[in-house]
Amino acid sequence: MTLVEVAAAAEPIQRPVRTIGVIGGGQLAWMMAEAAPKLGLSLVVQTPKLDDPAVARVGSAAVVQGAVGDAAVTRQLLDRVDLVTFENEFVDLAALGELARSGACFRPSLKSLEPLLDKYDQRCFLQQIGLPVPAFAAITDRAQAMQIDRWENGQPLTFPAVLKTRRHGYDGQGTRVVADRAELLAVGDQWRWQPLILEAFVPFERELAAVAARSVTGEVAIYPIVETQQVNQVCRRVIAPAPIPPTVVTHCQDIAQRLLSQIGAIGIFGIELFVTAEGQVSVNEVAPRTHNSGHFSIDACHTSQFEQHLRAVAGLPLGPVDLHCACAAMVNLLGFEVATSDYQEQRDRLAAVPRSRVHWYGKTSATPGRKLGHVTVLADNFAELQRAIDRLESIWYGLDP
């Protein structure tokens, strides 16, 4: 499907927006549903299970039950809403295009999603609009992986490198650092040579994120640039604002502004970035939706990313995005065992940490690495913030006696 074929999805709707459909019923839709009443909006979610987090907020009557990639279910969703937005990008773009040609409104538009859903296409698009990206090459099969010796920009291929699945990877899944060609072949065999992309390894000093919104009128609002810190390739904590030089902040903001404007975004986009010790910034990945790195905004900013996303897609003016505190951190509460506990004791202890707020997603089971909730803490300086982070993590991850 070409951009021309899905262009109808970018057409503005001519009536006030009151009800928004959300494809996906996980924690992002759950937090969107918390923000909606303030704006006089209601949500209907398309999600496969009635115990998915968002259902607890919207109520079972506001659920269209079915897989997020099932366009026939999305057609039912469209019958109940003014427009549809997305909790995740795991959608069937071609099938949704049929609905768009029938007049359905998607925000962000399918046109703006198209170059981002496949990681290879995303790399090509970012390079095309002049944004800095690591060298990369598509990997189609084992024979090619055995022979490839150059990146697509003509530079010699080097190891270590980063191998990724082109679709459906998240939270470190579908991403592997490979030390040499032998490991590249071994991982490719393990992944059965589905479409892959190989990228040059970036020796980054920090991982950053820019969460930004663009309205239907082209207004762009960029949240404070944050540092994201990973453990086992999953985000463990986010620091806002990132402790980086102003020149790096400006570069990240310029990247966000250019991306959202060039792609015609409507709504929140999350942009993951690398910065080296020399201050060189490059784009890691782009998510066309609300993003884990922006959760701090619920408690630390004047407008949360979830309210902002709804403002943007509903055609409302964007809200202010500045912090109302000196600094803040978000700590992900990741599963560390297989269990069905609601961890009430740990949650109570987390909530007792001064200036903290716990967000528990209500998932019915825990597995290692699964996002069960997050806690945000505010502070007057970075030293105080780090002490609070250490305390929160000691409580949750079992390091506290």
Coordinates of N, CA and C in Angstrom, one line a residue, residues 15 45 51 92 105 110 114 126 128 173 197 236 243 337 348:
R15 N -16.7 17.4 12.4 CA -17.6 17.5 13.5 C -16.8 17.5 14.8
V45 N -12.5 1.0 23.6 CA -11.2 0.4 23.3 C -11.5 -1.0 22.5
D51 N -9.9 -8.7 30.7 CA -9.1 -8.3 31.9 C -7.9 -7.5 31.5
D92 N -2.6 -3.9 11.1 CA -2.6 -4.3 9.7 C -2.9 -3.1 8.9
C105 N -11.6 8.0 10.0 CA -10.5 8.9 10.4 C -9.6 8.2 11.4
L110 N -2.8 7.0 8.8 CA -2.1 5.8 8.3 C -0.9 6.2 7.4
E114 N 2.9 4.7 8.0 CA 3.4 3.8 7.0 C 4.9 3.6 7.1
L126 N 14.0 8.0 7.9 CA 14.7 9.0 8.7 C 15.9 9.5 8.0
Q128 N 16.2 9.7 4.8 CA 15.7 10.5 3.6 C 15.4 11.9 4.1
Q173 N 12.8 -7.2 23.1 CA 12.5 -8.4 22.3 C 12.7 -8.1 20.8
I197 N 16.9 -6.5 10.2 CA 17.8 -5.3 9.9 C 19.0 -5.4 10.8
R236 N 14.5 0.6 32.8 CA 14.3 0.5 34.2 C 13.8 1.8 34.8
P243 N 20.4 15.0 32.3 CA 21.6 15.8 32.6 C 22.6 15.9 31.5
E337 N 9.4 -12.3 38.7 CA 9.1 -13.7 39.0 C 7.8 -14.1 38.3
D348 N 2.5 -0.4 48.9 CA 2.3 0.5 50.1 C 3.6 1.1 50.5

